[in-house]
């Protein structure tokens, strides 16, 4: 791989040096090519209120969309190109999406909250519509006809009925930029919106949106032609490794430099409690990190015994509580209930378990710096690096390069800050790469929690009271926004201020129970600073655990009154879209209506059953039917078939959406059956794939059948996370249907299932 461009290279110098470069290959683009594209467009400086910040049209008519989000494996760029192509009336393969480079795109918030299409695409849709309006206006002036009399066919504006007599977009612009101002709401991130005078098309006018298009990146990934962040090489760079304590909370008080004096070129970076090494060769950096003799401070082991985790949560002091509902009315309703059904559910710490540990490269100069990162929020990561280096953000360029997987705030955010500190200390570019045990051991985790649920029934089995209370570690011990170095290991080890955010959540559903109380409580972190059990966002933060409890308990109520669990749901959900989605999942799966558990054949070596779960998320509604096999002897659960009904409003690319949903389901099965962070009193011990197993290919479902519900009249909502939510509950309900045994602690490992069955 060729070295990357120098950070100070200007767009104009690239125009002069490289000429016009047209790229129509798989995305994302390497830094050099994306910079050249931006340069070739002749764009003015980036500001959200400039149309040129979003779109450029080259001399050959190729369109470049500058996207301030990025694709984390969903093929998002295809959907964005469709939205742009639709509004511009060009073929989608003429639109290239350049994403995640702070030099070419404004801050749209990165990948978060399933908002790639919902928020990011909306912005590009408005920009493309405005660009078409401007271009048609230019054509009207050139042709001397009213704009209303013109049509556009594949990027050529022409009199209606006379395609041959038109002018191409490229000819209209003649190499110039738009220089059109948009009305910007003044916000950045997901809330950013800048619109022009044009109104986007009505769904009835769509020709491109709603059509299934294949992904553009798969071939390059399969044939190893795509550069990942681990492939980045910068002239003069050193390799770095961090050194972490065996007892969480311990800090280095003495470092014996002589212990690694024989390793060529190695340097130690010890700043307050921050400790790392760099070397010209990566193997030497690894050797140095393993051999350096360090005297660590005495530290009280900060964690409870692993077996006592949930007792710790139950007993812990509550730091914040929020609730919705009338406690007095709920208490009174429970007091007059003829019967109370109650249960408690447990969810473990879970790791991102990215396929590779994090990597970042930082070239920190005295007055400018460049960051190459696999972070899902490169604009915010750029801000964080700028702050820890003491530079203005505009003097730091953040370049997103695909990483080894991320569904939230994983260790990529720490790698960026660690590399920045190392680079500044040694005055050279530094490539910081983690090891497997560091990735598993020190990445931020999804929080462990317990969920207490009860329902009061009257003599007719009507639900007259319902209470759902979650208690656990905050979902944001460190913020997922990487702009604050205090929320990184490097910042905390260097003593930067830390303000932990106390936040949890409630299930998202529409059950219309009378006297309903929903509440959550958070507890203090086990270790205030630099903890391997720091919590932050993992894919669909809190969604799996909340709906594991909520949707399992809905089944428990149905079972308690001998009712079919699907019928019970339909009798109580209040939102018409929820009803439609649940019915669609049932019909598509061939749901056999009856109470659970299943009776016939329940004593065989392999028990089979089906279960359902449903949830909302940010405007998207999902219902999942799981069909499982449970091997009684081994305890192995095979989630054999899934049927998913999915309503995310308007569908942009059905093919990409279906694949995204399949990815959601597979990862959620892994989290449901296998994933659990193991620790002792000193630190995390599940530092490899044996101690932290994930779903093996032999455990993937035989079939994932997806029923898409298109609602073109509604804005598109997100699909990157919602289908994750109801999967665990659907599996738990299917296990209960198959065996009559209710599992209330995730994951459903073979050992745990075998114990339950015994």
XYZ file of C-alpha atoms in Angstrom:
758
model
C 0.000 0.000 0.000
C 1.318 3.427 -0.906
C 1.994 5.965 1.818
C -0.839 8.359 2.497
C -0.887 11.992 1.404
C 0.728 14.681 3.458
C -1.895 16.419 5.602
C -1.085 19.889 4.465
C -1.810 19.192 0.809
C -4.359 21.681 -0.501
C -7.268 20.903 -2.769
C -5.996 23.323 -5.360
C -2.545 21.776 -5.432
C -4.204 18.450 -5.996
C -6.204 19.876 -8.880
C -3.036 21.147 -10.441
C -1.059 18.026 -9.748
C -3.568 15.272 -10.294
C -6.045 16.762 -12.706
C -9.533 15.398 -12.684
C -9.790 12.015 -11.036
C -12.995 10.060 -11.449
C -13.553 7.103 -9.189
C -16.364 4.606 -9.493
C -15.003 1.699 -7.528
C -15.915 0.228 -4.218
C -16.219 2.468 -1.189
C -14.973 3.719 1.129
C -12.159 5.399 -0.711
C -8.600 5.623 0.527
C -7.642 9.015 1.799
C -5.609 10.015 -1.260
C -8.390 9.412 -3.713
C -11.068 11.036 -1.566
C -8.918 14.122 -1.199
C -8.356 14.215 -4.931
C -12.073 13.974 -5.541
C -12.707 16.860 -3.202
C -9.970 18.853 -4.813
C -11.175 18.092 -8.314
C -14.547 19.510 -7.440
C -13.067 22.918 -6.693
C -15.167 23.147 -3.572
C -14.923 26.229 -1.367
C -14.140 25.766 2.355
C -16.411 23.390 4.203
C -19.398 24.875 5.977
C -22.784 23.177 6.388
C -24.615 26.110 4.794
C -22.870 25.699 1.424
C -24.348 23.412 -1.214
C -20.794 22.716 -2.382
C -20.072 21.104 0.976
C -22.451 18.308 0.054
C -22.241 17.761 -3.686
C -19.931 18.202 -6.640
C -20.378 17.402 -10.336
C -17.281 16.688 -12.378
C -16.687 17.517 -16.032
C -17.789 14.052 -17.111
C -21.044 14.328 -15.184
C -20.025 12.089 -12.318
C -21.527 13.163 -9.015
C -19.692 13.127 -5.696
C -21.677 13.217 -2.470
C -19.683 14.277 0.587
C -21.139 12.395 3.536
C -20.328 13.224 7.152
C -21.252 9.761 8.308
C -19.712 6.450 7.331
C -20.544 2.858 6.636
C -19.915 0.397 9.445
C -20.639 -2.643 7.331
C -24.200 -2.021 6.189
C -23.552 -0.820 2.646
C -24.924 2.580 3.608
C -23.201 4.335 0.721
C -25.485 2.583 -1.770
C -28.632 3.909 -0.115
C -27.155 7.410 0.026
C -26.219 7.278 -3.646
C -29.789 6.236 -4.443
C -31.243 9.192 -2.560
C -28.890 11.613 -4.314
C -29.440 10.037 -7.721
C -33.187 10.173 -7.261
C -33.282 13.883 -6.574
C -30.744 14.727 -9.281
C -32.278 12.418 -11.872
C -29.052 10.582 -12.634
C -28.226 6.890 -12.571
C -27.128 5.755 -9.090
C -23.866 4.324 -10.428
C -22.874 7.856 -11.390
C -22.903 8.897 -7.735
C -19.852 8.307 -5.574
C -20.187 8.742 -1.833
C -17.089 10.035 -0.037
C -17.445 9.594 3.692
C -15.826 10.146 7.037
C -12.970 12.520 6.133
C -13.030 15.769 8.072
C -11.303 17.493 5.160
C -14.115 16.692 2.753
C -17.260 16.406 4.854
C -18.950 18.302 7.664
C -19.785 16.707 10.995
C -23.018 14.756 10.625
C -22.417 12.763 13.790
C -20.705 9.711 12.423
C -22.342 6.314 12.663
C -24.744 6.275 15.577
C -28.320 5.583 16.463
C -29.233 3.983 13.133
C -29.379 7.514 11.717
C -27.349 7.005 8.536
C -30.363 7.198 6.230
C -32.735 8.792 8.692
C -30.664 11.915 9.332
C -27.638 11.726 7.073
C -29.598 10.679 4.012
C -32.213 13.320 4.637
C -29.536 16.000 4.449
C -28.133 14.663 1.183
C -31.655 14.395 -0.216
C -32.275 18.088 0.461
C -28.909 19.023 -0.997
C -29.477 17.017 -4.165
C -32.933 18.462 -4.651
C -31.507 21.963 -4.344
C -28.700 21.152 -6.756
C -31.248 19.981 -9.340
C -33.247 23.175 -8.887
C -30.180 25.302 -9.436
C -29.097 23.344 -12.505
C -32.530 23.476 -14.095
C -32.541 27.222 -13.452
C -29.194 27.574 -15.220
C -30.517 25.580 -18.161
C -33.631 27.747 -18.374
C -31.441 30.856 -18.660
C -29.242 29.263 -21.322
C -32.155 27.923 -23.354
C -34.379 30.948 -22.851
C -37.361 28.923 -21.691
C -39.269 28.681 -18.401
C -37.788 26.241 -15.913
C -41.199 24.601 -15.598
C -40.995 23.509 -19.227
C -37.783 21.531 -18.674
C -37.188 17.922 -17.707
C -34.070 16.048 -16.620
C -32.954 12.718 -18.038
C -29.840 11.130 -16.561
C -28.144 14.397 -15.783
C -29.222 16.283 -18.915
C -31.706 19.152 -18.689
C -33.870 19.402 -21.782
C -37.205 20.690 -23.008
C -39.894 18.199 -22.123
C -40.326 15.833 -25.010
C -36.975 16.774 -26.603
C -34.160 14.891 -24.813
C -31.731 15.637 -27.641
C -31.956 19.372 -27.221
C -30.653 19.639 -23.697
C -27.590 20.592 -21.676
C -25.759 18.260 -19.334
C -25.156 19.120 -15.695
C -21.434 19.168 -16.412
C -21.882 21.618 -19.286
C -24.056 23.856 -17.134
C -21.507 24.022 -14.342
C -18.514 24.183 -16.686
C -16.097 23.206 -13.961
C -17.402 25.707 -11.440
C -18.868 25.039 -8.040
C -22.473 25.804 -7.087
C -21.786 28.640 -4.642
C -25.349 28.417 -3.340
C -26.135 29.050 0.292
C -28.456 26.776 2.283
C -30.529 27.534 5.351
C -28.618 25.759 8.133
C -30.160 25.119 11.563
C -26.814 25.863 13.208
C -26.384 22.351 14.623
C -23.795 19.675 13.950
C -23.982 15.925 14.324
C -27.191 13.996 13.878
C -29.304 17.127 14.252
C -27.578 19.012 11.458
C -29.961 20.101 8.700
C -29.290 22.573 5.889
C -31.949 22.939 3.238
C -32.399 24.978 0.096
C -35.414 26.320 -1.747
C -36.218 23.056 -3.488
C -38.666 20.526 -2.163
C -37.594 16.871 -2.538
C -39.657 14.618 -4.755
C -42.879 12.986 -3.668
C -42.690 9.192 -3.357
C -44.954 8.816 -6.400
C -42.148 10.300 -8.517
C -39.457 7.851 -7.412
C -37.556 5.857 -10.013
C -34.435 4.895 -8.077
C -35.421 4.923 -4.404
C -37.039 1.654 -3.453
C -35.121 -0.419 -6.005
C -32.838 -3.223 -4.762
C -29.201 -2.471 -5.534
C -26.157 -4.582 -4.615
C -23.363 -3.437 -2.320
C -20.243 -1.949 -3.851
C -17.664 -2.993 -1.293
C -18.037 -6.742 -1.033
C -15.746 -7.789 -3.898
C -12.928 -5.544 -2.707
C -13.220 -6.997 0.780
C -13.419 -10.591 -0.400
C -10.397 -10.204 -2.672
C -8.377 -8.258 -0.082
C -8.233 -5.142 -2.231
C -9.669 -2.828 0.394
C -7.375 -0.976 2.764
C -8.205 -1.154 6.454
C -6.870 1.132 9.131
C -4.329 -1.537 10.043
C -2.917 -1.184 6.498
C -2.111 2.515 6.776
C 1.566 3.309 6.549
C 3.009 6.776 6.954
C 6.578 7.742 6.166
C 8.736 7.755 9.288
C 6.135 6.190 11.525
C 6.916 4.244 14.681
C 4.918 1.393 16.182
C 3.368 1.812 19.598
C 2.015 -0.470 22.306
C 0.291 0.448 25.536
C 1.116 -1.150 28.879
C -1.838 -1.916 31.173
C -1.806 -3.096 34.799
C -2.720 -6.597 35.925
C -4.859 -5.104 38.679
C -7.308 -2.538 37.386
C -6.692 0.800 39.044
C -2.993 0.263 39.660
C -0.697 2.919 38.181
C 3.000 2.795 37.268
C 5.211 4.285 39.946
C 8.615 3.096 38.695
C 9.796 2.029 35.239
C 13.080 0.182 34.669
C 14.255 1.452 31.268
C 17.331 -0.770 31.441
C 15.092 -3.846 31.165
C 14.500 -3.127 27.458
C 17.727 -1.283 26.649
C 18.780 -4.044 24.256
C 15.780 -3.505 21.935
C 16.843 -1.281 19.013
C 15.305 2.166 18.890
C 12.735 1.587 21.600
C 11.474 4.591 23.571
C 9.324 4.706 26.695
C 6.520 7.251 27.038
C 5.574 7.701 30.681
C 3.361 10.727 31.351
C 1.677 10.712 34.765
C -0.097 7.307 34.751
C 0.056 6.894 30.969
C 2.628 4.280 29.959
C 3.506 3.064 26.484
C 6.431 2.205 24.257
C 7.319 2.917 20.639
C 9.841 1.321 18.323
C 10.718 1.422 14.635
C 9.662 -2.207 14.215
C 6.317 -3.527 15.426
C 7.766 -6.718 16.831
C 10.212 -4.681 18.885
C 7.367 -2.593 20.288
C 5.562 -5.802 21.262
C 8.682 -7.238 22.879
C 9.289 -4.011 24.752
C 5.727 -3.861 26.086
C 6.018 -7.420 27.364
C 9.507 -7.138 28.865
C 9.491 -3.671 30.395
C 9.784 -3.994 34.158
C 7.210 -1.820 35.887
C 6.560 -1.327 39.572
C 2.838 -0.809 39.978
C 1.096 0.909 42.848
C -0.805 -1.115 45.411
C -4.435 -1.207 44.339
C -7.396 -2.769 46.055
C -8.933 -5.240 43.616
C -11.938 -3.201 42.451
C -14.378 -5.842 41.296
C -16.693 -8.264 43.101
C -16.397 -11.972 42.480
C -17.884 -12.771 39.096
C -20.514 -14.985 40.704
C -21.644 -12.083 42.882
C -22.218 -9.558 40.085
C -25.993 -9.537 40.227
C -26.060 -9.490 44.003
C -23.775 -6.462 43.812
C -26.247 -4.727 41.496
C -29.195 -5.540 43.754
C -27.425 -4.174 46.833
C -25.743 -1.162 45.226
C -26.712 2.387 46.040
C -28.888 4.040 43.415
C -27.245 7.101 41.902
C -30.097 8.148 39.655
C -33.681 7.041 39.097
C -36.198 8.030 36.481
C -39.706 6.745 36.061
C -42.839 7.142 34.004
C -46.269 6.429 35.467
C -48.167 7.049 38.678
C -46.575 5.013 41.532
C -49.533 5.491 43.875
C -52.051 4.321 41.309
C -49.895 1.345 40.401
C -49.437 0.367 44.045
C -53.186 0.603 44.639
C -53.868 -1.550 41.593
C -51.426 -4.207 42.770
C -53.098 -4.152 46.179
C -56.423 -5.142 44.694
C -55.031 -7.658 42.219
C -56.293 -11.214 42.537
C -52.950 -12.534 41.352
C -49.447 -11.193 40.786
C -47.012 -12.597 38.214
C -43.416 -11.510 38.703
C -39.927 -12.290 37.482
C -36.396 -10.932 37.446
C -33.965 -11.055 34.520
C -30.178 -10.711 34.433
C -27.956 -9.374 31.658
C -24.123 -9.503 31.723
C -21.386 -7.113 30.681
C -20.771 -7.628 26.972
C -17.799 -6.688 24.828
C -17.679 -5.243 21.325
C -15.490 -8.230 20.486
C -14.382 -6.571 17.265
C -12.761 -8.964 14.804
C -9.458 -7.182 15.340
C -8.183 -5.026 18.206
C -8.217 -1.293 17.583
C -5.612 0.528 15.536
C -4.968 4.216 14.898
C -2.203 6.295 13.384
C -1.473 9.851 14.443
C 1.072 12.209 12.990
C 1.229 14.983 15.575
C 3.212 18.018 14.506
C 3.695 21.208 16.453
C 0.972 23.131 14.637
C -1.061 20.461 12.874
C -1.833 16.768 13.033
C -3.441 13.969 11.077
C -5.418 11.050 12.478
C -6.245 7.836 10.620
C -8.920 5.990 12.548
C -11.478 3.218 12.315
C -13.668 5.088 14.779
C -17.300 5.397 13.824
C -17.154 9.114 14.635
C -14.039 10.524 12.956
C -15.141 14.159 13.292
C -15.537 13.809 17.041
C -12.371 11.700 17.270
C -10.585 14.520 15.441
C -11.867 16.944 18.087
C -10.651 14.676 20.881
C -7.202 14.350 19.376
C -7.042 18.110 18.898
C -7.886 18.695 22.542
C -5.349 16.251 23.925
C -2.685 17.694 21.606
C -3.623 21.291 22.450
C -4.396 22.173 18.831
C -7.416 23.902 17.292
C -9.737 21.322 15.670
C -9.249 22.897 12.256
C -5.555 22.063 12.506
C -6.266 18.350 12.842
C -7.516 16.188 10.014
C -9.416 13.031 10.860
C -9.523 10.381 8.158
C -11.801 7.425 8.551
C -10.452 4.139 7.241
C -12.472 0.944 7.770
C -11.597 -0.829 10.979
C -12.133 -4.338 12.293
C -15.754 -3.743 13.293
C -17.537 -1.354 15.587
C -21.072 -1.020 16.829
C -20.683 1.881 19.180
C -17.893 3.272 21.312
C -15.351 0.463 21.090
C -11.589 0.558 21.624
C -11.007 2.546 18.418
C -11.698 5.707 20.413
C -8.965 4.863 22.895
C -6.482 3.933 20.192
C -6.802 7.389 18.603
C -6.018 9.197 21.844
C -3.236 6.787 22.831
C -1.576 7.222 19.437
C -1.880 11.004 19.713
C -0.132 11.108 23.083
C 2.628 8.790 21.880
C 3.160 10.737 18.649
C 3.379 14.069 20.397
C 5.825 12.655 22.946
C 8.249 11.230 20.380
C 7.720 13.774 17.581
C 7.062 11.114 14.966
C 3.972 9.508 13.427
C 2.889 6.563 15.577
C 0.812 3.556 14.625
C -0.851 2.200 17.768
C -2.113 -1.367 17.509
C -3.748 -3.380 20.265
C -3.454 -7.078 20.983
C -6.372 -9.491 21.283
C -6.362 -9.571 25.080
C -6.273 -5.766 25.124
C -9.213 -5.474 22.754
C -11.361 -7.868 24.737
C -10.033 -6.790 28.084
C -10.034 -3.001 27.846
C -12.692 -1.995 25.344
C -15.718 -0.203 26.812
C -18.477 -2.664 27.696
C -22.246 -2.815 27.465
C -23.556 -2.542 31.032
C -24.665 -5.417 33.232
C -28.154 -5.038 34.668
C -31.120 -6.679 36.351
C -34.774 -6.108 35.462
C -37.635 -6.656 37.893
C -41.065 -7.040 36.315
C -44.476 -7.810 37.765
C -48.073 -7.733 36.620
C -51.245 -7.643 38.663
C -54.204 -9.633 37.270
C -57.841 -9.425 38.267
C -60.131 -12.447 38.599
C -60.812 -12.357 34.850
C -57.059 -12.439 34.093
C -57.058 -8.852 32.879
C -53.822 -6.951 33.558
C -54.724 -4.162 35.983
C -51.190 -3.222 37.056
C -47.780 -3.456 35.386
C -44.352 -2.501 36.687
C -40.968 -2.694 34.937
C -37.859 -1.530 36.817
C -34.298 -1.799 35.539
C -31.234 -1.423 37.733
C -27.693 -1.497 36.453
C -24.515 0.311 35.536
C -24.991 3.449 33.489
C -24.912 2.951 29.746
C -22.586 5.969 29.538
C -19.890 5.670 32.141
C -17.877 7.205 29.315
C -19.604 9.157 26.580
C -19.729 7.572 23.154
C -18.845 10.961 21.703
C -15.059 10.818 21.422
C -14.476 14.562 21.479
C -13.728 14.677 25.218
C -10.347 13.103 26.108
C -11.564 12.707 29.685
C -13.701 9.868 28.363
C -10.722 7.861 27.140
C -8.111 5.705 28.833
C -5.357 8.136 27.819
C -7.195 11.142 29.223
C -8.089 9.430 32.463
C -4.547 8.148 32.975
C -3.270 11.691 32.447
C -5.660 13.052 35.042
C -8.159 14.868 32.845
C -11.547 15.666 34.404
C -14.165 12.955 34.093
C -17.911 13.456 34.405
C -19.709 10.156 34.261
C -23.165 10.319 32.723
C -25.922 8.481 34.581
C -28.281 7.104 31.963
C -30.280 3.982 31.290
C -33.569 3.457 29.454
C -36.956 1.811 29.208
C -38.453 -0.723 26.814
C -39.933 0.791 23.675
C -43.330 -0.797 23.080
C -46.999 0.207 23.049
C -48.638 -2.145 25.539
C -51.661 -0.328 26.865
C -51.810 -1.860 30.321
C -53.778 0.030 32.927
C -51.679 1.442 35.788
C -48.301 1.043 34.126
C -45.025 2.104 35.768
C -41.676 2.052 33.984
C -38.484 3.015 35.806
C -34.707 2.709 35.703
C -31.988 3.055 38.298
C -28.239 3.380 37.851
C -25.464 2.439 40.252
C -21.853 3.685 40.591
C -19.127 2.192 38.376
C -16.957 -0.455 40.000
C -13.867 1.650 39.296
C -13.994 5.391 38.673
C -11.068 5.739 36.276
C -9.421 3.694 33.538
C -11.586 0.678 34.185
C -11.717 -2.374 31.905
C -15.420 -2.496 32.804
C -16.142 1.065 31.692
C -19.527 1.162 30.041
C -20.506 2.860 26.832
C -22.593 2.214 23.750
C -22.617 -1.149 22.056
C -24.965 -1.882 19.141
C -28.481 -0.812 20.109
C -27.458 0.401 23.585
C -29.697 -1.339 26.167
C -32.142 -2.573 23.533
C -31.347 -6.302 23.834
C -31.388 -6.421 27.632
C -34.497 -4.284 28.074
C -36.513 -6.236 25.560
C -35.150 -9.570 26.711
C -36.831 -8.806 30.021
C -39.889 -7.047 28.669
C -40.763 -9.483 25.901
C -39.930 -12.536 28.022
C -42.266 -11.286 30.693
C -45.083 -10.659 28.229
C -44.814 -14.342 27.409
C -44.799 -15.166 31.106
C -48.108 -13.355 31.578
C -49.595 -15.115 28.561
C -48.401 -18.483 29.872
C -49.773 -17.725 33.331
C -53.261 -17.250 31.904
C -52.948 -20.018 29.314
C -53.142 -17.742 26.289
C -51.281 -17.794 22.982
C -48.421 -15.285 23.365
C -48.995 -13.693 19.973
C -52.713 -13.248 20.585
C -51.918 -11.768 23.996
C -49.661 -9.173 22.364
C -52.199 -8.256 19.725
C -54.765 -7.752 22.448
C -52.636 -5.168 24.220
C -50.424 -3.269 21.738
C -51.991 0.067 20.886
C -50.060 1.299 17.882
C -51.544 0.280 14.518
C -48.084 -0.141 12.971
C -47.109 -2.441 15.838
C -50.185 -4.562 15.186
C -49.368 -4.758 11.489
C -45.771 -5.805 12.107
C -46.653 -8.492 14.642
C -49.314 -9.899 12.324
C -46.889 -9.868 9.399
C -44.295 -11.845 11.364
C -46.923 -14.344 12.467
C -48.355 -14.874 8.986
C -44.964 -15.129 7.321
C -43.732 -17.667 9.872
C -46.872 -19.784 9.812
C -47.433 -19.185 13.515
C -49.433 -22.001 15.110
C -51.710 -20.374 17.599
C -51.681 -22.120 20.985
C -50.425 -21.456 24.494
C -46.802 -22.083 25.413
C -45.119 -24.347 26.331
C -45.583 -26.816 23.548
C -46.731 -30.206 24.812
C -46.456 -32.680 21.950
C -42.982 -34.136 21.503
C -41.587 -32.260 24.490
C -39.692 -35.291 25.804
C -37.490 -36.063 22.785
C -33.720 -35.715 22.724
C -34.137 -32.540 20.721
C -36.974 -30.243 21.709
C -38.334 -27.701 19.257
C -40.296 -24.558 19.877
C -41.149 -21.106 18.593
C -41.182 -17.746 20.275
C -41.923 -14.162 19.383
C -40.617 -10.769 20.417
C -41.298 -7.276 19.169
C -39.936 -3.781 19.795
C -39.849 -0.245 18.540
C -36.766 1.883 18.007
C -36.603 5.440 16.729
C -39.496 5.107 14.309
C -38.769 1.520 13.309
C -40.862 -1.433 14.428
C -39.677 -5.031 14.373
C -41.263 -8.358 15.228
C -39.223 -11.560 15.272
C -40.332 -15.174 15.365
C -37.575 -17.576 16.373
C -37.733 -21.329 15.839
C -35.193 -23.199 17.953
C -33.878 -26.662 18.628
C -32.737 -27.492 22.160
C -30.477 -30.488 22.660
C -31.444 -31.758 26.081
C -28.210 -33.655 26.748
C -25.719 -30.988 25.718
C -27.804 -27.907 26.392
C -26.945 -26.518 22.957
C -29.532 -24.187 21.483
C -29.686 -23.795 17.731
C -31.724 -20.806 16.650
C -32.631 -22.555 13.449
C -34.961 -20.162 11.683
C -35.936 -16.538 12.090
C -38.805 -14.668 10.543
C -38.499 -10.904 10.777
C -41.187 -8.352 9.971
C -39.630 -4.909 9.655
C -41.251 -1.498 9.239
C -38.764 1.377 9.033
C -40.980 3.738 7.054
C -39.858 4.443 3.513
C -37.461 1.832 2.153
C -34.539 3.152 0.122
C -32.721 -0.067 -0.875
C -34.614 -3.275 -0.081
C -31.587 -5.445 -0.791
C -29.308 -3.521 1.542
C -32.033 -3.348 4.173
C -32.563 -7.091 4.107
C -28.838 -7.743 4.518
C -28.641 -5.242 7.356
C -31.471 -6.990 9.174
C -29.763 -10.350 8.715
C -26.626 -8.902 10.287
C -28.636 -7.625 13.218
C -30.155 -11.039 13.824
C -26.889 -12.959 13.609
C -25.078 -10.669 16.029
C -28.041 -10.703 18.402
C -28.067 -14.506 18.408
C -24.397 -14.427 19.351
C -25.073 -12.071 22.227
C -28.049 -14.167 23.324
C -26.301 -17.534 23.365
C -22.631 -16.907 24.056
C -21.367 -13.447 24.885
C -20.526 -12.638 28.507
C -17.526 -10.774 29.893
C -15.819 -12.836 32.592
C -13.732 -11.133 35.277
C -12.148 -11.746 38.632
C -11.589 -9.276 41.441
C -8.562 -7.846 39.603
C -9.515 -7.451 35.959
C -11.259 -8.908 32.914
C -10.193 -12.480 32.263
C -12.107 -13.260 29.056
C -9.285 -12.017 26.867
C -9.558 -14.398 23.929
C -12.122 -16.137 21.747
C -12.191 -19.197 23.990
C -13.092 -17.242 27.082
C -15.356 -14.886 25.144
C -16.883 -17.059 22.405
C -19.063 -15.618 19.684
C -21.440 -17.341 17.312
C -19.695 -19.905 15.147
C -20.713 -20.331 11.536
C -22.203 -23.746 12.329
C -24.586 -22.004 14.733
C -25.938 -19.492 12.239
C -29.598 -19.929 11.372
C -30.632 -22.197 8.566
C -32.795 -19.366 7.290
C -33.587 -15.737 8.067
C -36.785 -14.802 6.305
C -37.422 -11.060 6.164
C -40.775 -9.434 5.454
C -40.272 -5.771 4.615
C -43.145 -3.375 5.103
C -42.632 -0.327 2.920
C -44.334 2.896 3.922
C -43.252 5.448 1.316
C -45.511 8.041 2.884
C -43.366 8.038 6.056
C -39.780 9.320 6.417
C -37.187 6.548 6.395
C -36.116 5.466 9.871
C -33.036 3.499 10.822
C -32.338 -0.184 10.370
C -28.828 -0.585 11.729
C -29.955 -1.659 15.177
C -33.717 -2.206 15.670
C -33.788 -5.856 14.609
C -31.235 -6.562 17.339
C -33.723 -5.769 20.088
C -36.307 -8.560 20.170
C -34.053 -11.480 19.219
C -32.980 -12.583 22.714
C -36.539 -12.610 23.997
C -37.760 -14.494 20.938
C -35.123 -17.168 21.569
C -35.901 -17.345 25.293
C -39.600 -17.660 24.528
C -38.893 -20.376 21.975
C -36.778 -22.302 24.501
C -39.646 -22.080 26.968
C -42.060 -23.226 24.282
C -39.818 -26.181 23.518
C -38.949 -27.266 27.055
C -41.223 -25.536 29.522
C -38.139 -24.036 31.168
C -37.876 -20.267 31.489
C -34.360 -18.814 31.171
C -34.043 -15.460 32.891
C -30.302 -14.990 32.676
C -28.431 -14.327 29.434
C -26.505 -15.673 27.640
C -28.166 -19.047 27.200
C -24.939 -21.041 27.188
C -25.072 -24.833 26.898
C -24.036 -25.123 30.541
C -26.767 -22.774 31.694
C -29.427 -24.465 29.567
C -28.324 -27.920 30.718
C -28.538 -26.845 34.346
C -31.976 -25.361 33.798
C -33.241 -28.520 32.137
C -31.891 -30.679 34.937
